[in-house]
Amino acid sequence: MIDKLQVTKRLLRLEEVVGEETAQAVVSQKFDVPKPKPPIANIVDFATSVSVTETTVLSNKVVVKGTVGVVIIYEAQVPDQAVHVVRFEIPFSTFVDVPGAAPGMTVVTIPRVEHVSFDVSPDGKQVTIRVVVGIVVRVIRSVQLRIVTGVTGVPGLKVTRELIRAETVLGEDAAQVIVRDVVDVPEKKPPVRAIIDHVATAAITATTIVPNKVIVRGTITVRIIYEAVSPYQTVHVLHATIPFERFVDIEGAMPGMTVIPRVAIEFISFDVSPNGRAITVRAVLEIFAKVTRVEAIEIVTDVSGVPGLKVRRTRIRLQEILGEATRQAIVREVIDIPDEKPPVASILDTTATVAVTRTIVLPGKVIVEGTITQRIVYEAAVPTQTVHVVHATFPFSDFVDIPEAEPGLIARVSVSVEHISVEITPQGD
């Protein structure tokens, strides 16, 4: 009778949770109250934010780096006891033990500020900030799993099914990109004799899915320490931000799917110009992209009712999708043309990119915060009709109703710009 069983199977690539652990990071830093702000008498209130800027997966552990933003509202040590605001940013770094973690796996983090304390110096000109950051780290890997979706063919067969909404992996791939840019040394800095050291990091700022491709955009941030061309051979620091863009071929990728990107600097070099006023930066980046989609899948979890039938089960930890929703928001902002640029006669072109900086999961909703970076090319209202470019970055915040949302869950957010329009004020500036 067992020989008559008809079993239907399906091969899936799913996101399996390797492990989830929690760690704490205690950061403490002393800051001077920036001039010309008055010294602190009493702290009235404060607000904090925390963001993870980099994660590195090692064998059985994950290194997490990020920043804590602290806004302090304080009563000043002045006769009128005016209230002032001061902002500070504290970097942090910690590691979390996650058994089974290995390089190449995906990391999802949930950071939160658990405690903040302040110590103000007697003269009110310095404040020591201590912050306890709690971080939930979830390590995920793609696995191929053959699941049973149906069992038929035998009278009296009892089949137990369960409908799950899971994130399946459509495809993943990597591509290399060579980035070359020339960094000019500012006039206020002396020319470069030799480069002593450097620190370079790469970050992804935006991703776009088009049919069968993922376009990845980002920036390389470089800090160069150099010896100057001067009698005293002084040492100086130069900062630069270099953009990059590359596409990764993923067959079947379509707009509306989710992309998980990653970037790493494989090689970087520097060439100093003969006059020391420019540095040519060459970098080789590896860009990885994984495209996933949400599917509702009915799987067989148990079979009974047939004598002699043996069922072998496999237990895996999946990220089940509890809910998803889409919301549109209109963001309106007034952009002032800098004084050094001429007024606007007409708009020739405009582009915008959006980046999510923070997501907050609350009961029944998800708050999304981010920034929009806009680039406007315009014809100037001057006799020569020259063309100029102005850049602007402004924040946005909105929420999406998801009845199943609860604090502690992970929200994966995708934001895109659907339409841009620009209006010129009557004055043109």
CSV table of C-alpha atoms in Angstrom, one decimal:
chain,number,residue,atom,x,y,z
A,1,MET,CA,0.0,0.0,0.0
A,2,ILE,CA,2.9,2.3,0.8
A,3,ASP,CA,4.1,1.8,-2.7
A,4,LYS,CA,1.1,3.6,-4.0
A,5,LEU,CA,1.9,6.8,-2.2
A,6,GLN,CA,2.3,9.8,-4.5
A,7,VAL,CA,4.6,12.5,-3.0
A,8,THR,CA,4.9,16.0,-4.5
A,9,LYS,CA,8.0,17.9,-3.7
A,10,ARG,CA,9.4,21.3,-4.4
A,11,LEU,CA,13.0,22.5,-4.2
A,12,LEU,CA,13.3,25.9,-2.5
A,13,ARG,CA,16.1,28.2,-1.6
A,14,LEU,CA,15.1,29.7,1.8
A,15,GLU,CA,16.6,32.0,4.4
A,16,GLU,CA,17.5,29.9,7.4
A,17,VAL,CA,18.3,31.5,10.7
A,18,VAL,CA,21.7,30.1,11.9
A,19,GLY,CA,21.4,31.8,15.3
A,20,GLU,CA,20.2,34.8,17.2
A,21,GLU,CA,22.1,36.3,20.1
A,22,THR,CA,22.0,39.5,22.2
A,23,ALA,CA,25.0,41.6,23.4
A,24,GLN,CA,25.6,44.9,25.1
A,25,ALA,CA,28.1,47.6,24.5
A,26,VAL,CA,29.0,50.2,27.1
A,27,VAL,CA,30.4,53.4,25.5
A,28,SER,CA,31.7,56.4,27.4
A,29,GLN,CA,33.2,59.6,26.1
A,30,LYS,CA,34.0,63.1,27.3
A,31,PHE,CA,33.0,66.1,25.2
A,32,ASP,CA,33.7,69.8,25.4
A,33,VAL,CA,30.6,72.0,25.1
A,34,PRO,CA,31.2,73.6,21.6
A,35,LYS,CA,31.9,77.3,21.4
A,36,PRO,CA,30.1,79.7,21.4
A,37,LYS,CA,27.5,77.8,23.4
A,38,PRO,CA,27.4,78.6,27.2
A,39,PRO,CA,28.4,76.1,29.8
A,40,ILE,CA,25.9,73.6,31.3
A,41,ALA,CA,24.1,74.3,34.6
A,42,ASN,CA,21.5,71.5,34.5
A,43,ILE,CA,20.5,68.9,31.9
A,44,VAL,CA,16.7,69.4,31.2
A,45,ASP,CA,16.1,66.5,28.8
A,46,PHE,CA,17.8,64.4,26.2
A,47,ALA,CA,17.1,62.2,23.2
A,48,THR,CA,19.1,59.3,21.7
A,49,SER,CA,19.4,57.4,18.5
A,50,VAL,CA,21.5,54.4,17.5
A,51,SER,CA,22.5,53.0,14.1
A,52,VAL,CA,24.7,50.1,13.0
A,53,THR,CA,27.2,51.2,10.3
A,54,GLU,CA,29.1,48.0,9.7
A,55,THR,CA,28.9,44.3,10.5
A,56,THR,CA,31.6,41.7,9.9
A,57,VAL,CA,30.9,37.9,10.2
A,58,LEU,CA,33.7,35.8,11.5
A,59,SER,CA,33.8,32.2,12.5
A,60,ASN,CA,31.2,31.8,15.3
A,61,LYS,CA,30.9,35.6,16.0
A,62,VAL,CA,29.8,38.9,14.5
A,63,VAL,CA,31.6,42.2,14.9
A,64,VAL,CA,29.2,45.2,15.0
A,65,LYS,CA,30.2,48.8,14.6
A,66,GLY,CA,27.9,51.8,14.9
A,67,THR,CA,27.2,55.2,16.3
A,68,VAL,CA,25.0,56.6,19.1
A,69,GLY,CA,23.6,60.1,18.6
A,70,VAL,CA,22.8,62.1,21.7
A,71,VAL,CA,20.9,65.4,21.8
A,72,ILE,CA,21.1,67.2,25.1
A,73,ILE,CA,18.7,70.0,26.1
A,74,TYR,CA,20.3,72.0,29.0
A,75,GLU,CA,19.9,75.0,31.1
A,76,ALA,CA,22.9,77.3,30.7
A,77,GLN,CA,25.2,78.8,33.3
A,78,VAL,CA,24.1,82.4,32.4
A,79,PRO,CA,22.0,85.0,34.3
A,80,ASP,CA,19.0,84.5,32.1
A,81,GLN,CA,19.2,80.7,32.4
A,82,ALA,CA,18.5,80.2,28.7
A,83,VAL,CA,17.9,76.7,27.4
A,84,HIS,CA,20.3,75.4,24.7
A,85,VAL,CA,20.7,72.3,22.6
A,86,VAL,CA,23.9,70.4,21.9
A,87,ARG,CA,24.5,67.3,19.8
A,88,PHE,CA,27.1,64.6,20.1
A,89,GLU,CA,27.9,61.4,18.3
A,90,ILE,CA,29.7,58.4,19.9
A,91,PRO,CA,31.1,55.5,17.9
A,92,PHE,CA,30.9,52.0,19.4
A,93,SER,CA,32.2,48.5,18.5
A,94,THR,CA,31.5,45.2,20.0
A,95,PHE,CA,31.2,41.5,19.1
A,96,VAL,CA,28.5,38.9,19.5
A,97,ASP,CA,29.1,35.2,19.8
A,98,VAL,CA,26.8,33.4,17.3
A,99,PRO,CA,27.7,29.6,17.1
A,100,GLY,CA,27.6,28.5,13.5
A,101,ALA,CA,28.2,31.9,12.0
A,102,ALA,CA,30.7,32.0,9.1
A,103,PRO,CA,32.0,34.6,6.7
A,104,GLY,CA,29.6,35.3,3.8
A,105,MET,CA,26.4,34.9,5.8
A,106,THR,CA,23.9,37.7,6.1
A,107,VAL,CA,23.5,39.7,9.3
A,108,VAL,CA,20.3,41.5,10.6
A,109,THR,CA,20.7,43.7,13.7
A,110,ILE,CA,18.3,45.4,16.1
A,111,PRO,CA,20.1,48.0,18.1
A,112,ARG,CA,18.6,50.0,21.0
A,113,VAL,CA,19.8,52.4,23.7
A,114,GLU,CA,19.1,50.8,27.1
A,115,HIS,CA,20.6,53.4,29.5
A,116,VAL,CA,22.1,56.9,29.4
A,117,SER,CA,23.9,58.8,32.1
A,118,PHE,CA,25.7,62.2,32.2
A,119,ASP,CA,28.5,63.7,34.3
A,120,VAL,CA,28.9,67.5,34.0
A,121,SER,CA,32.2,69.1,35.0
A,122,PRO,CA,31.9,71.8,37.8
A,123,ASP,CA,32.6,74.6,35.3
A,124,GLY,CA,29.9,73.2,32.9
A,125,LYS,CA,32.3,73.2,29.9
A,126,GLN,CA,32.6,69.4,29.7
A,127,VAL,CA,30.1,66.5,29.8
A,128,THR,CA,30.9,62.8,30.0
A,129,ILE,CA,28.2,60.6,28.3
A,130,ARG,CA,27.8,56.9,29.2
A,131,VAL,CA,25.5,54.8,27.1
A,132,VAL,CA,24.6,51.2,27.3
A,133,VAL,CA,23.6,49.8,23.8
A,134,GLY,CA,21.8,46.5,23.5
A,135,ILE,CA,22.1,44.7,20.1
A,136,VAL,CA,20.1,41.7,18.8
A,137,VAL,CA,22.1,40.0,16.1
A,138,ARG,CA,20.5,37.5,13.7
A,139,VAL,CA,22.7,35.5,11.3
A,140,ILE,CA,21.0,34.1,8.2
A,141,ARG,CA,22.2,31.8,5.4
A,142,SER,CA,20.6,30.6,2.2
A,143,VAL,CA,19.8,26.9,2.2
A,144,GLN,CA,18.4,24.6,-0.5
A,145,LEU,CA,15.6,22.5,0.9
A,146,ARG,CA,13.3,20.0,-0.8
A,147,ILE,CA,9.9,20.3,0.8
A,148,VAL,CA,6.8,18.1,0.6
A,149,THR,CA,3.8,19.9,-0.7
A,150,GLY,CA,1.4,17.0,-1.2
A,151,VAL,CA,0.9,13.3,-0.4
A,152,THR,CA,-1.9,11.3,-2.1
A,153,GLY,CA,-2.7,7.9,-3.4
A,154,VAL,CA,-3.7,5.8,-0.4
A,155,PRO,CA,-7.2,5.6,1.2
A,156,GLY,CA,-7.4,6.7,4.8
A,157,LEU,CA,-4.3,8.9,4.5
A,158,LYS,CA,-4.3,11.8,6.9
A,159,VAL,CA,-2.2,14.7,5.8
A,160,THR,CA,-1.4,17.7,8.0
A,161,ARG,CA,-0.5,20.9,6.2
A,162,GLU,CA,0.6,24.4,7.2
A,163,LEU,CA,0.6,27.6,5.2
A,164,ILE,CA,3.7,29.7,5.7
A,165,ARG,CA,4.8,33.0,4.2
A,166,ALA,CA,8.5,32.8,3.8
A,167,GLU,CA,11.3,34.7,2.0
A,168,THR,CA,12.7,32.6,-0.8
A,169,VAL,CA,16.0,33.3,-2.5
A,170,LEU,CA,15.5,34.0,-6.2
A,171,GLY,CA,19.2,34.4,-6.9
A,172,GLU,CA,22.5,35.9,-5.8
A,173,ASP,CA,25.7,36.9,-7.4
A,174,ALA,CA,28.8,39.1,-7.1
A,175,ALA,CA,30.5,41.6,-9.4
A,176,GLN,CA,33.7,43.6,-9.3
A,177,VAL,CA,34.0,47.3,-10.0
A,178,ILE,CA,37.2,49.4,-10.5
A,179,VAL,CA,36.7,52.9,-9.1
A,180,ARG,CA,39.1,55.7,-10.1
A,181,ASP,CA,38.9,59.3,-8.9
A,182,VAL,CA,41.1,62.3,-8.4
A,183,VAL,CA,41.1,64.0,-5.0
A,184,ASP,CA,42.3,67.6,-5.0
A,185,VAL,CA,44.2,68.8,-2.0
A,186,PRO,CA,42.4,72.0,-0.6
A,187,GLU,CA,44.3,75.2,-1.0
A,188,LYS,CA,44.5,75.7,2.8
A,189,LYS,CA,46.4,72.4,3.1
A,190,PRO,CA,50.0,72.0,2.1
A,191,PRO,CA,50.9,69.8,-0.9
A,192,VAL,CA,51.6,66.1,-0.4
A,193,ARG,CA,55.1,64.6,-0.3
A,194,ALA,CA,54.2,61.1,0.7
A,195,ILE,CA,51.2,59.1,2.0
A,196,ILE,CA,51.8,57.7,5.5
A,197,ASP,CA,48.6,55.8,6.1
A,198,HIS,CA,45.0,55.6,5.1
A,199,VAL,CA,41.6,54.3,6.3
A,200,ALA,CA,38.9,53.5,3.7
A,201,THR,CA,35.4,52.2,4.0
A,202,ALA,CA,32.7,51.5,1.5
A,203,ALA,CA,29.0,51.9,2.1
A,204,ILE,CA,25.9,51.2,-0.1
A,205,THR,CA,23.5,54.2,-0.3
A,206,ALA,CA,20.9,52.9,-2.8
A,207,THR,CA,19.8,49.8,-4.7
A,208,THR,CA,17.5,49.6,-7.7
A,209,ILE,CA,16.0,46.4,-9.2
A,210,VAL,CA,15.4,46.3,-12.9
A,211,PRO,CA,14.5,43.2,-14.9
A,212,ASN,CA,17.3,40.6,-14.4
A,213,LYS,CA,19.7,43.2,-12.8
A,214,VAL,CA,20.4,44.9,-9.5
A,215,ILE,CA,21.9,48.4,-9.7
A,216,VAL,CA,24.0,49.2,-6.6
A,217,ARG,CA,25.2,52.7,-5.7
A,218,GLY,CA,27.4,53.8,-2.9
A,219,THR,CA,30.3,55.8,-1.7
A,220,ILE,CA,33.9,55.1,-0.6
A,221,THR,CA,35.0,57.3,2.3
A,222,VAL,CA,38.8,57.7,2.5
A,223,ARG,CA,40.9,59.3,5.2
A,224,ILE,CA,44.5,59.9,4.0
A,225,ILE,CA,47.3,60.8,6.4
A,226,TYR,CA,50.2,62.4,4.6
A,227,GLU,CA,53.6,64.1,5.0
A,228,ALA,CA,53.5,67.6,3.7
A,229,VAL,CA,55.9,69.3,1.4
A,230,SER,CA,57.3,71.8,3.9
A,231,PRO,CA,60.5,72.4,5.8
A,232,TYR,CA,59.0,70.9,9.0
A,233,GLN,CA,57.6,67.8,7.2
A,234,THR,CA,54.3,68.3,9.1
A,235,VAL,CA,51.6,65.6,9.0
A,236,HIS,CA,48.1,66.3,7.8
A,237,VAL,CA,44.8,64.5,7.2
A,238,LEU,CA,42.7,64.7,4.1
A,239,HIS,CA,39.1,63.4,3.8
A,240,ALA,CA,37.4,62.4,0.5
A,241,THR,CA,34.1,60.7,-0.6
A,242,ILE,CA,34.1,58.9,-3.9
A,243,PRO,CA,30.9,57.6,-5.5
A,244,PHE,CA,30.5,54.3,-7.2
A,245,GLU,CA,27.8,52.4,-9.2
A,246,ARG,CA,27.7,48.9,-10.6
A,247,PHE,CA,25.1,46.3,-11.6
A,248,VAL,CA,24.9,42.7,-10.7
A,249,ASP,CA,23.2,40.2,-13.1
A,250,ILE,CA,20.5,38.1,-11.3
A,251,GLU,CA,18.2,36.2,-13.7
A,252,GLY,CA,14.6,36.6,-12.8
A,253,ALA,CA,15.0,39.7,-10.7
A,254,MET,CA,12.1,42.1,-11.0
A,255,PRO,CA,11.0,45.5,-9.5
A,256,GLY,CA,9.2,45.0,-6.2
A,257,MET,CA,11.5,42.2,-5.0
A,258,THR,CA,13.8,42.7,-2.0
A,259,VAL,CA,17.6,43.0,-2.4
A,260,ILE,CA,20.2,42.3,0.2
A,261,PRO,CA,23.5,44.0,-0.9
A,262,ARG,CA,27.0,43.9,0.5
A,263,VAL,CA,30.2,45.7,-0.5
A,264,ALA,CA,33.9,45.1,0.4
A,265,ILE,CA,37.1,46.9,-0.6
A,266,GLU,CA,39.5,44.3,-2.1
A,267,PHE,CA,42.3,46.7,-3.0
A,268,ILE,CA,43.0,50.4,-2.9
A,269,SER,CA,46.0,52.5,-4.1
A,270,PHE,CA,47.1,56.1,-4.2
A,271,ASP,CA,49.2,58.1,-6.7
A,272,VAL,CA,50.4,61.6,-5.8
A,273,SER,CA,50.7,64.2,-8.6
A,274,PRO,CA,54.1,65.7,-9.3
A,275,ASN,CA,53.1,69.0,-7.7
A,276,GLY,CA,51.5,67.3,-4.7
A,277,ARG,CA,48.1,69.0,-5.2
A,278,ALA,CA,46.1,66.0,-6.2
A,279,ILE,CA,45.9,62.3,-5.3
A,280,THR,CA,44.6,59.7,-7.7
A,281,VAL,CA,42.6,57.0,-5.9
A,282,ARG,CA,42.1,53.5,-7.4
A,283,ALA,CA,40.0,50.9,-5.7
A,284,VAL,CA,38.7,47.5,-6.5
A,285,LEU,CA,35.3,46.7,-4.9
A,286,GLU,CA,33.4,43.4,-4.7
A,287,ILE,CA,29.7,44.0,-4.7
A,288,PHE,CA,27.3,41.2,-3.7
A,289,ALA,CA,23.6,41.2,-4.2
A,290,LYS,CA,20.9,38.7,-3.1
A,291,VAL,CA,17.4,39.0,-4.4
A,292,THR,CA,14.5,37.5,-2.4
A,293,ARG,CA,10.7,37.4,-2.7
A,294,VAL,CA,7.9,36.6,-0.4
A,295,GLU,CA,5.9,33.5,-1.1
A,296,ALA,CA,2.9,31.8,0.5
A,297,ILE,CA,3.8,28.1,0.6
A,298,GLU,CA,1.6,25.2,1.8
A,299,ILE,CA,3.9,22.5,3.2
A,300,VAL,CA,3.1,19.0,4.6
A,301,THR,CA,4.1,18.8,8.2
A,302,ASP,CA,2.8,15.3,9.1
A,303,VAL,CA,1.4,12.1,7.4
A,304,SER,CA,-0.5,9.4,9.3
A,305,GLY,CA,-3.3,6.8,8.8
A,306,VAL,CA,-1.2,4.2,6.9
A,307,PRO,CA,0.2,1.2,8.7
A,308,GLY,CA,4.0,0.9,8.4
A,309,LEU,CA,4.5,4.5,7.2
A,310,LYS,CA,7.6,6.2,8.6
A,311,VAL,CA,7.9,10.0,8.4
A,312,ARG,CA,11.2,11.7,8.7
A,313,ARG,CA,11.1,15.4,9.6
A,314,THR,CA,13.7,18.1,9.4
A,315,ARG,CA,13.5,21.1,11.6
A,316,ILE,CA,14.8,24.5,10.3
A,317,ARG,CA,14.5,28.0,11.6
A,318,LEU,CA,12.9,30.3,9.0
A,319,GLN,CA,12.2,34.0,8.9
A,320,GLU,CA,8.4,33.9,8.5
A,321,ILE,CA,6.8,37.0,7.0
A,322,LEU,CA,4.0,38.1,9.3
A,323,GLY,CA,2.8,41.0,7.2
A,324,GLU,CA,3.7,43.5,4.5
A,325,ALA,CA,2.2,46.7,3.2
A,326,THR,CA,3.0,49.6,0.9
A,327,ARG,CA,2.5,53.3,1.6
A,328,GLN,CA,3.1,56.4,-0.4
A,329,ALA,CA,4.2,59.7,1.1
A,330,ILE,CA,4.6,63.1,-0.4
A,331,VAL,CA,7.7,65.0,0.8
A,332,ARG,CA,7.9,68.7,0.0
A,333,GLU,CA,11.0,70.8,0.8
A,334,VAL,CA,12.2,74.3,0.0
A,335,ILE,CA,15.8,74.3,-1.3
A,336,ASP,CA,17.7,77.6,-1.1
A,337,ILE,CA,20.2,78.3,-3.8
A,338,PRO,CA,23.6,79.0,-2.1
A,339,ASP,CA,24.7,82.7,-2.3
A,340,GLU,CA,27.7,81.8,-4.4
A,341,LYS,CA,25.5,80.4,-7.2
A,342,PRO,CA,23.3,82.5,-9.6
A,343,PRO,CA,19.5,82.4,-9.4
A,344,VAL,CA,17.4,79.8,-11.4
A,345,ALA,CA,15.9,80.5,-14.8
A,346,SER,CA,14.8,77.0,-15.7
A,347,ILE,CA,15.2,73.4,-14.5
A,348,LEU,CA,17.1,71.2,-17.0
A,349,ASP,CA,17.2,67.9,-15.0
A,350,THR,CA,16.7,66.6,-11.6
A,351,THR,CA,17.4,63.2,-9.9
A,352,ALA,CA,16.8,61.9,-6.4
A,353,THR,CA,18.0,59.0,-4.3
A,354,VAL,CA,16.5,57.8,-1.0
A,355,ALA,CA,18.1,56.0,1.9
A,356,VAL,CA,16.6,54.5,5.0
A,357,THR,CA,18.4,55.5,8.2
A,358,ARG,CA,16.2,53.9,10.9
A,359,THR,CA,13.1,51.7,11.3
A,360,ILE,CA,11.1,51.4,14.5
A,361,VAL,CA,8.7,48.5,15.0
A,362,LEU,CA,5.7,49.5,17.2
A,363,PRO,CA,2.5,47.6,17.9
A,364,GLY,CA,0.6,47.5,14.6
A,365,LYS,CA,2.9,49.8,12.6
A,366,VAL,CA,6.5,50.4,11.4
A,367,ILE,CA,8.0,53.9,11.5
A,368,VAL,CA,10.5,54.6,8.7
A,369,GLU,CA,13.0,57.4,8.8
A,370,GLY,CA,15.5,58.3,6.1
A,371,THR,CA,17.0,61.0,3.8
A,372,ILE,CA,16.4,62.1,0.3
A,373,THR,CA,19.4,63.4,-1.7
A,374,GLN,CA,18.4,65.6,-4.7
A,375,ARG,CA,20.5,66.9,-7.6
A,376,ILE,CA,19.2,69.7,-9.7
A,377,VAL,CA,20.7,70.9,-12.9
A,378,TYR,CA,19.5,74.3,-13.9
A,379,GLU,CA,20.0,77.2,-16.3
A,380,ALA,CA,21.0,80.3,-14.5
A,381,ALA,CA,19.1,83.6,-14.8
A,382,VAL,CA,22.2,85.5,-16.1
A,383,PRO,CA,23.0,86.9,-19.6
A,384,THR,CA,25.5,84.0,-20.3
A,385,GLN,CA,22.8,81.4,-19.4
A,386,THR,CA,25.4,79.2,-17.7
A,387,VAL,CA,24.4,75.7,-16.4
A,388,HIS,CA,24.8,75.0,-12.7
A,389,VAL,CA,24.2,72.1,-10.3
A,390,VAL,CA,22.8,72.3,-6.8
A,391,HIS,CA,22.7,69.4,-4.3
A,392,ALA,CA,20.4,69.1,-1.3
A,393,THR,CA,19.7,66.4,1.4
A,394,PHE,CA,16.6,66.5,3.6
A,395,PRO,CA,15.0,64.0,6.0
A,396,PHE,CA,11.7,62.2,5.8
A,397,SER,CA,9.6,60.2,8.3
A,398,ASP,CA,6.5,58.2,7.8
A,399,PHE,CA,4.8,55.0,9.1
A,400,VAL,CA,3.2,51.9,7.5
A,401,ASP,CA,0.3,50.1,9.2
A,402,ILE,CA,1.0,46.4,9.7
A,403,PRO,CA,-1.4,44.8,12.2
A,404,GLU,CA,1.0,41.9,12.9
A,405,ALA,CA,3.9,44.2,13.9
A,406,GLU,CA,5.2,44.0,17.4
A,407,PRO,CA,8.3,45.5,19.1
A,408,GLY,CA,11.3,43.1,18.8
A,409,LEU,CA,10.4,41.9,15.3
A,410,ILE,CA,12.6,42.8,12.4
A,411,ALA,CA,11.3,45.1,9.6
A,412,ARG,CA,12.9,44.9,6.2
A,413,VAL,CA,12.1,48.1,4.3
A,414,SER,CA,12.5,49.1,0.7
A,415,VAL,CA,12.0,52.7,-0.4
A,416,SER,CA,12.0,54.2,-3.9
A,417,VAL,CA,11.4,57.6,-5.5
A,418,GLU,CA,8.4,57.4,-7.8
A,419,HIS,CA,8.1,61.0,-9.0
A,420,ILE,CA,9.9,64.2,-8.7
A,421,SER,CA,8.7,67.7,-9.5
A,422,VAL,CA,10.5,71.0,-9.0
A,423,GLU,CA,8.9,74.5,-8.9
A,424,ILE,CA,10.8,77.7,-9.1
A,425,THR,CA,9.9,80.6,-6.7
A,426,PRO,CA,9.1,83.9,-8.5
A,427,GLN,CA,12.4,85.3,-7.3
A,428,GLY,CA,14.3,82.4,-8.9
A,429,ASP,CA,16.4,81.9,-5.8
